[in-house]
Backbone as ProteinMPNN parsed JSONL, in Angstrom:
{"seq_chain_A": "XXXXXXXXXXXXXXXXXXXXXXXXXXXXXXXXXXXXXXXXXXXXXXXXXXXXXXXXXXXXXXXXXXXXXXXXXXXXXXXXXXXXXXXXXXXXXXXXXXXXXXXXXXXXXXXXXXXXXX", "coords_chain_A": {"N_chain_A": [[6.016, 5.808, -16.753], [7.53, 4.131, -14.146], [9.681, 2.303, -13.863], [11.59, 0.223, -16.134], [11.016, -2.893, -17.654], [12.719, -5.441, -19.252], [11.971, -7.58, -22.072], [12.934, -10.16, -21.537], [13.209, -10.097, -18.729], [10.533, -9.659, -18.014], [9.316, -12.024, -18.964], [10.577, -13.928, -17.314], [9.737, -13.105, -14.763], [6.957, -13.434, -15.0], [6.89, -16.198, -15.295], [7.847, -16.981, -12.777], [5.793, -15.964, -11.22], [3.759, -17.76, -11.565], [3.97, -19.617, -9.6], [3.104, -18.331, -7.405], [0.451, -16.822, -5.385], [-2.832, -16.021, -6.709], [-3.272, -13.332, -6.272], [-0.811, -12.21, -6.225], [1.732, -9.761, -6.603], [4.496, -8.109, -8.106], [6.989, -6.704, -6.084], [9.039, -3.97, -5.961], [11.811, -2.182, -4.803], [13.843, -0.315, -2.492], [16.116, -0.879, 0.234], [17.771, -0.159, 3.308], [21.263, -0.771, 3.759], [23.94, -3.048, 2.787], [27.142, -2.751, 1.137], [27.43, -0.196, -0.022], [25.383, 1.302, 1.023], [22.613, 1.302, 0.224], [20.309, -1.221, -0.81], [18.764, -3.261, -3.304], [15.381, -4.358, -3.328], [13.517, -7.018, -4.251], [10.754, -8.853, -4.859], [7.784, -10.825, -4.151], [4.47, -9.733, -3.397], [1.394, -9.874, -1.627], [-0.202, -8.035, -0.502], [-1.087, -4.554, -0.295], [-0.339, -1.317, 0.856], [-2.441, 1.182, 0.7], [-2.014, 3.841, 1.335], [0.712, 4.218, 1.344], [1.887, 2.918, -0.813], [2.139, 2.54, -4.413], [0.676, 1.137, -7.342], [1.72, -0.031, -10.423], [1.175, -1.19, -13.673], [3.261, -2.977, -15.69], [4.246, -4.231, -18.709], [2.202, -6.103, -18.468], [2.478, -6.938, -15.856], [1.655, -6.532, -12.521], [3.1, -4.14, -10.466], [4.329, -3.21, -7.342], [5.235, -0.284, -5.68], [6.915, 1.391, -3.096], [6.059, 4.564, -2.138], [8.083, 6.411, -1.253], [10.392, 5.319, -2.325], [10.406, 5.817, -5.018], [11.743, 8.211, -6.168], [14.361, 7.303, -5.983], [14.545, 5.007, -7.529], [13.454, 5.584, -9.99], [13.374, 5.337, -13.5], [14.936, 3.1, -13.636], [16.202, 0.135, -15.142], [15.339, -3.187, -15.501], [16.66, -6.294, -16.198], [16.931, -9.696, -17.325], [19.361, -12.113, -17.212], [21.066, -14.9, -18.558], [23.637, -17.307, -18.079], [26.359, -19.658, -18.23], [26.54, -20.282, -15.576], [24.053, -20.019, -14.556], [21.092, -18.053, -14.026], [19.993, -14.631, -13.576], [18.671, -11.535, -12.264], [19.473, -8.342, -13.562], [20.136, -5.034, -12.625], [19.875, -1.81, -13.678], [20.37, 1.239, -12.653], [19.899, 4.546, -13.252], [20.147, 6.535, -11.374], [21.971, 5.797, -9.498], [25.037, 6.609, -8.107], [27.204, 5.451, -7.033], [28.223, 2.124, -6.925], [28.712, -1.033, -5.419], [31.166, -3.709, -5.586], [29.787, -6.139, -5.454], [27.463, -5.685, -6.768], [24.842, -5.445, -5.885], [24.395, -3.401, -4.198], [24.153, 0.115, -3.649], [24.4, 3.728, -4.012], [22.811, 6.899, -4.072], [22.928, 10.339, -5.201], [21.358, 11.828, -3.449], [20.613, 9.983, -1.518], [22.216, 8.19, 0.77], [21.934, 6.018, 2.414], [22.466, 3.36, 4.828], [25.414, 1.912, 5.342], [26.201, -1.58, 5.359], [26.786, -5.095, 5.712], [27.774, -6.785, 2.711]], "CA_chain_A": [[6.452, 4.508, -16.277], [8.545, 4.318, -13.109], [10.84, 1.49, -14.236], [11.457, -0.528, -17.386], [11.314, -4.323, -17.619], [12.979, -5.972, -20.579], [11.14, -8.745, -22.402], [13.477, -11.327, -20.806], [12.843, -9.961, -17.316], [9.084, -9.851, -17.919], [9.027, -13.452, -19.139], [11.036, -14.645, -16.116], [8.856, -12.743, -13.651], [5.665, -14.108, -15.227], [7.112, -17.625, -14.993], [7.949, -17.104, -11.316], [4.492, -15.64, -10.621], [2.887, -18.94, -11.66], [4.089, -20.357, -8.341], [2.583, -17.463, -6.349], [-1.011, -16.745, -5.317], [-3.477, -15.251, -7.78], [-3.214, -11.918, -5.934], [0.598, -11.805, -6.122], [2.263, -8.663, -7.402], [5.919, -7.901, -7.906], [7.313, -5.526, -5.278], [10.41, -3.539, -6.211], [12.169, -0.979, -4.068], [15.164, -0.292, -1.878], [16.198, -0.978, 1.687], [19.08, 0.233, 3.804], [22.231, -1.848, 3.95], [24.877, -3.313, 1.7], [28.416, -2.027, 1.251], [27.322, 1.197, -0.457], [24.352, 1.998, 1.795], [21.262, 0.903, -0.163], [20.213, -2.466, -1.56], [17.48, -3.44, -3.984], [14.452, -5.337, -2.793], [12.714, -7.536, -5.355], [10.052, -10.04, -4.394], [6.352, -10.83, -4.412], [3.614, -9.252, -2.311], [-0.038, -10.092, -1.799], [-0.913, -6.912, 0.099], [-0.64, -3.207, -0.628], [-0.787, -0.255, 1.746], [-2.914, 2.201, -0.242], [-1.501, 5.155, 1.725], [2.165, 4.286, 1.178], [2.317, 2.238, -2.03], [1.394, 2.702, -5.654], [0.771, -0.02, -8.226], [1.803, 0.287, -11.844], [1.269, -2.402, -14.477], [4.29, -2.859, -16.719], [4.302, -5.474, -19.493], [1.209, -7.031, -17.94], [2.85, -7.361, -14.501], [1.385, -5.508, -11.512], [4.291, -3.903, -9.656], [4.088, -2.349, -6.195], [6.358, 0.566, -5.298], [6.756, 2.241, -1.918], [6.136, 5.941, -2.642], [9.355, 7.056, -0.94], [11.474, 4.735, -3.125], [10.293, 6.195, -6.431], [12.826, 9.073, -6.658], [15.618, 6.56, -5.979], [14.547, 3.947, -8.555], [12.831, 6.024, -11.239], [14.219, 5.178, -14.683], [15.707, 1.858, -13.529], [15.916, -0.92, -16.121], [15.582, -4.529, -14.971], [16.829, -7.302, -17.241], [17.231, -11.038, -16.842], [20.444, -12.653, -18.027], [21.478, -16.273, -18.276], [24.952, -17.733, -18.551], [26.643, -21.056, -17.879], [26.425, -20.425, -14.124], [22.647, -19.867, -14.192], [20.483, -16.795, -14.443], [19.697, -13.671, -12.528], [18.23, -10.215, -12.684], [20.439, -7.254, -13.49], [19.437, -3.782, -12.381], [20.62, -0.648, -14.137], [19.71, 2.398, -12.064], [20.604, 5.76, -13.649], [20.29, 7.405, -10.211], [23.071, 5.313, -8.656], [26.317, 7.259, -8.398], [28.214, 4.509, -6.543], [27.791, 0.738, -6.743], [29.832, -1.827, -4.911], [31.587, -4.82, -6.428], [28.822, -7.243, -5.461], [26.425, -5.328, -7.732], [23.493, -5.331, -5.336], [24.383, -2.289, -3.28], [24.401, 1.353, -4.374], [24.129, 4.995, -3.34], [22.451, 7.989, -4.998], [23.426, 11.638, -4.738], [20.527, 12.297, -2.343], [20.341, 8.928, -0.548], [23.412, 7.395, 1.036], [21.567, 4.806, 3.131], [23.304, 2.987, 5.964], [26.229, 0.77, 4.918], [26.199, -2.807, 6.138], [27.491, -6.173, 5.028], [27.305, -7.2, 1.373]], "C_chain_A": [[7.612, 4.727, -15.308], [9.823, 3.564, -13.461], [10.569, 0.835, -15.585], [11.822, -1.978, -17.12], [11.596, -4.766, -19.046], [12.05, -7.152, -20.826], [11.612, -9.988, -21.654], [13.09, -11.278, -19.336], [11.351, -10.21, -17.129], [8.71, -11.323, -18.017], [9.424, -14.24, -17.891], [10.131, -14.352, -14.929], [7.503, -13.427, -13.803], [5.772, -15.596, -14.927], [7.149, -17.837, -13.476], [6.605, -16.854, -10.647], [3.52, -16.815, -10.681], [2.887, -19.747, -10.365], [3.549, -19.559, -7.157], [1.055, -17.487, -6.354], [-1.544, -15.906, -6.466], [-3.411, -13.745, -7.537], [-1.782, -11.371, -5.937], [0.933, -10.692, -7.104], [3.764, -8.607, -7.148], [6.088, -6.652, -7.053], [8.777, -5.208, -5.518], [10.672, -2.24, -5.469], [13.578, -1.072, -3.537], [15.023, -0.468, -0.377], [17.603, -0.547, 2.083], [19.974, -0.975, 3.951], [23.075, -2.067, 2.716], [26.101, -2.431, 1.844], [28.279, -0.542, 0.939], [26.196, 1.966, 0.236], [22.928, 1.633, 1.485], [21.333, -0.405, -0.937], [18.841, -2.54, -2.21], [16.672, -4.517, -3.287], [13.526, -5.743, -3.93], [12.068, -8.832, -4.886], [8.577, -9.937, -4.737], [5.589, -10.402, -3.172], [2.168, -9.559, -2.651], [-0.847, -8.901, -1.303], [-0.267, -5.589, -0.278], [-1.168, -2.254, 0.428], [-1.161, 0.928, 0.85], [-2.427, 3.604, 0.091], [-0.018, 5.312, 1.383], [2.679, 3.727, -0.146], [1.542, 2.721, -3.25], [1.63, 1.451, -6.492], [0.795, 0.483, -9.657], [1.915, -1.039, -12.589], [2.23, -2.147, -15.62], [4.413, -4.213, -17.408], [3.36, -6.535, -18.936], [1.477, -7.517, -16.534], [2.509, -6.239, -13.524], [2.597, -5.376, -10.585], [3.958, -2.89, -8.579], [5.381, -1.595, -5.878], [5.996, 1.316, -4.034], [7.004, 3.665, -2.396], [7.499, 6.592, -2.428], [10.521, 6.516, -1.764], [11.498, 5.266, -4.556], [11.403, 7.139, -6.9], [14.174, 8.342, -6.764], [15.684, 5.574, -7.146], [13.979, 4.379, -9.905], [13.818, 5.94, -12.399], [15.052, 3.911, -14.681], [15.244, 0.849, -14.578], [16.298, -2.264, -15.499], [15.602, -5.5, -16.138], [17.061, -8.646, -16.569], [18.261, -11.632, -17.783], [20.769, -14.071, -17.58], [22.866, -16.502, -18.824], [25.177, -19.16, -18.084], [26.487, -21.319, -16.386], [24.97, -20.33, -13.659], [22.115, -18.544, -14.683], [20.239, -15.885, -13.269], [19.274, -12.345, -13.119], [19.386, -9.237, -12.587], [19.645, -5.956, -13.422], [20.352, -2.634, -12.759], [19.854, 0.598, -13.694], [20.484, 3.663, -12.431], [20.826, 6.732, -12.497], [21.445, 7.002, -9.307], [24.37, 5.999, -9.072], [27.481, 6.38, -7.947], [27.555, 3.152, -6.419], [28.978, -0.051, -6.242], [30.101, -3.004, -5.84], [30.588, -5.959, -6.494], [27.65, -6.953, -6.397], [25.033, -5.173, -7.172], [23.344, -4.15, -4.392], [24.777, -1.017, -4.028], [24.122, 2.552, -3.482], [23.729, 5.997, -4.415], [22.995, 9.293, -4.418], [22.643, 12.127, -3.519], [20.335, 11.263, -1.246], [21.563, 8.048, -0.369], [23.063, 6.081, 1.728], [22.479, 4.584, 4.314], [24.103, 1.759, 5.583], [26.151, -0.383, 5.906], [26.984, -3.848, 5.371], [26.911, -6.452, 3.657], [26.869, -8.636, 1.406]], "O_chain_A": [[8.567, 5.435, -15.629], [10.92, 4.117, -13.37], [9.455, 0.892, -16.105], [12.812, -2.266, -16.446], [10.804, -4.498, -19.95], [11.419, -7.661, -19.899], [10.795, -10.781, -21.187], [12.689, -12.29, -18.76], [10.948, -10.896, -16.19], [7.885, -11.813, -17.246], [8.685, -15.125, -17.459], [9.794, -15.26, -14.169], [6.962, -13.946, -12.827], [4.849, -16.187, -14.367], [6.542, -18.777, -12.964], [6.303, -17.46, -9.619], [2.554, -16.854, -9.919], [1.933, -20.466, -10.068], [3.537, -20.054, -6.029], [0.442, -18.102, -7.227], [-0.798, -15.172, -7.114], [-3.484, -12.962, -8.484], [-1.574, -10.186, -5.677], [0.491, -10.679, -8.253], [4.237, -9.016, -6.088], [5.406, -5.651, -7.275], [9.65, -6.05, -5.312], [9.86, -1.316, -5.502], [14.407, -1.815, -4.063], [13.961, -0.238, 0.201], [18.519, -0.575, 1.261], [19.503, -2.076, 4.235], [22.94, -1.356, 1.72], [26.084, -1.462, 2.603], [28.94, 0.285, 1.568], [26.076, 3.176, 0.044], [22.088, 1.647, 2.384], [22.309, -0.662, -1.641], [17.877, -1.952, -1.722], [17.222, -5.466, -2.728], [12.832, -4.903, -4.503], [12.76, -9.794, -4.556], [8.166, -9.075, -5.514], [6.004, -10.67, -2.045], [1.766, -9.513, -3.814], [-2.026, -8.763, -1.63], [0.933, -5.514, -0.544], [-2.319, -2.37, 0.851], [-0.283, 1.597, 0.306], [-2.426, 4.475, -0.779], [0.45, 6.429, 1.157], [3.798, 4.039, -0.554], [0.433, 3.242, -3.132], [2.66, 0.79, -6.362], [-0.017, 1.323, -10.046], [2.673, -1.917, -12.177], [2.044, -1.226, -16.416], [4.656, -5.227, -16.754], [3.683, -7.722, -18.934], [0.787, -8.415, -16.051], [3.006, -5.122, -13.668], [3.061, -6.355, -10.001], [3.379, -1.84, -8.858], [6.463, -2.178, -5.815], [4.882, 1.827, -3.913], [8.042, 3.946, -2.995], [8.015, 7.254, -3.328], [11.543, 7.191, -1.89], [12.523, 5.168, -5.232], [11.973, 6.89, -7.962], [15.029, 8.734, -7.558], [16.76, 5.333, -7.692], [14.022, 3.609, -10.865], [14.952, 6.408, -12.298], [15.802, 3.666, -15.626], [14.053, 0.727, -14.862], [17.422, -2.455, -15.036], [14.685, -5.528, -16.959], [17.354, -8.71, -15.375], [18.067, -11.657, -18.999], [20.749, -14.392, -16.391], [23.238, -15.98, -19.875], [24.25, -19.798, -17.587], [26.319, -22.468, -15.977], [24.689, -20.542, -12.479], [22.628, -17.977, -15.648], [20.272, -16.308, -12.114], [19.484, -12.067, -14.299], [20.182, -9.292, -11.65], [18.616, -5.805, -14.08], [21.457, -2.499, -12.234], [18.833, 0.961, -14.278], [21.613, 3.843, -11.972], [21.617, 7.666, -12.629], [21.857, 7.777, -8.443], [24.752, 5.972, -10.242], [28.607, 6.541, -8.419], [26.458, 3.035, -5.873], [30.121, 0.233, -6.602], [29.338, -3.254, -6.774], [30.544, -6.68, -7.491], [26.921, -7.869, -6.779], [24.117, -4.803, -7.906], [22.264, -3.93, -3.844], [25.62, -1.05, -4.925], [23.669, 2.41, -2.347], [24.241, 5.954, -5.534], [23.462, 9.332, -3.28], [23.215, 12.777, -2.644], [19.932, 11.622, -0.139], [21.906, 7.257, -1.248], [23.828, 5.12, 1.636], [23.18, 5.495, 4.754], [23.544, 0.665, 5.504], [26.051, -0.188, 7.117], [27.762, -3.514, 4.477], [25.699, -6.367, 3.459], [26.443, -9.176, 0.385]]}, "name": "protein", "num_of_chains": 1, "seq": "XXXXXXXXXXXXXXXXXXXXXXXXXXXXXXXXXXXXXXXXXXXXXXXXXXXXXXXXXXXXXXXXXXXXXXXXXXXXXXXXXXXXXXXXXXXXXXXXXXXXXXXXXXXXXXXXXXXXXX"}
């Protein structure tokens, strides 16, 4: 398994997928930018590039990963937390050696990315 989804995260994602097309899959990966150089990308996708992506089903949710992102995100745990201000996903990546204060930007030992605005 590339990543782990908690039961809370899985339930929230399944709820959100009800508003998407029948072909929708969760897409999780990284992109350049953010204060620390890399930022997480989490959204829905209807299409997959069979040469560049892989699909893994976790807790009944089809998840698309860009092959090159796997070493950066492998072992990541995604949770969903609610508080009085609302709810949101939290991402715990064991490969991140630096994270910025905003919590959405990080760097790994092998991938520094390109810093940008948080």
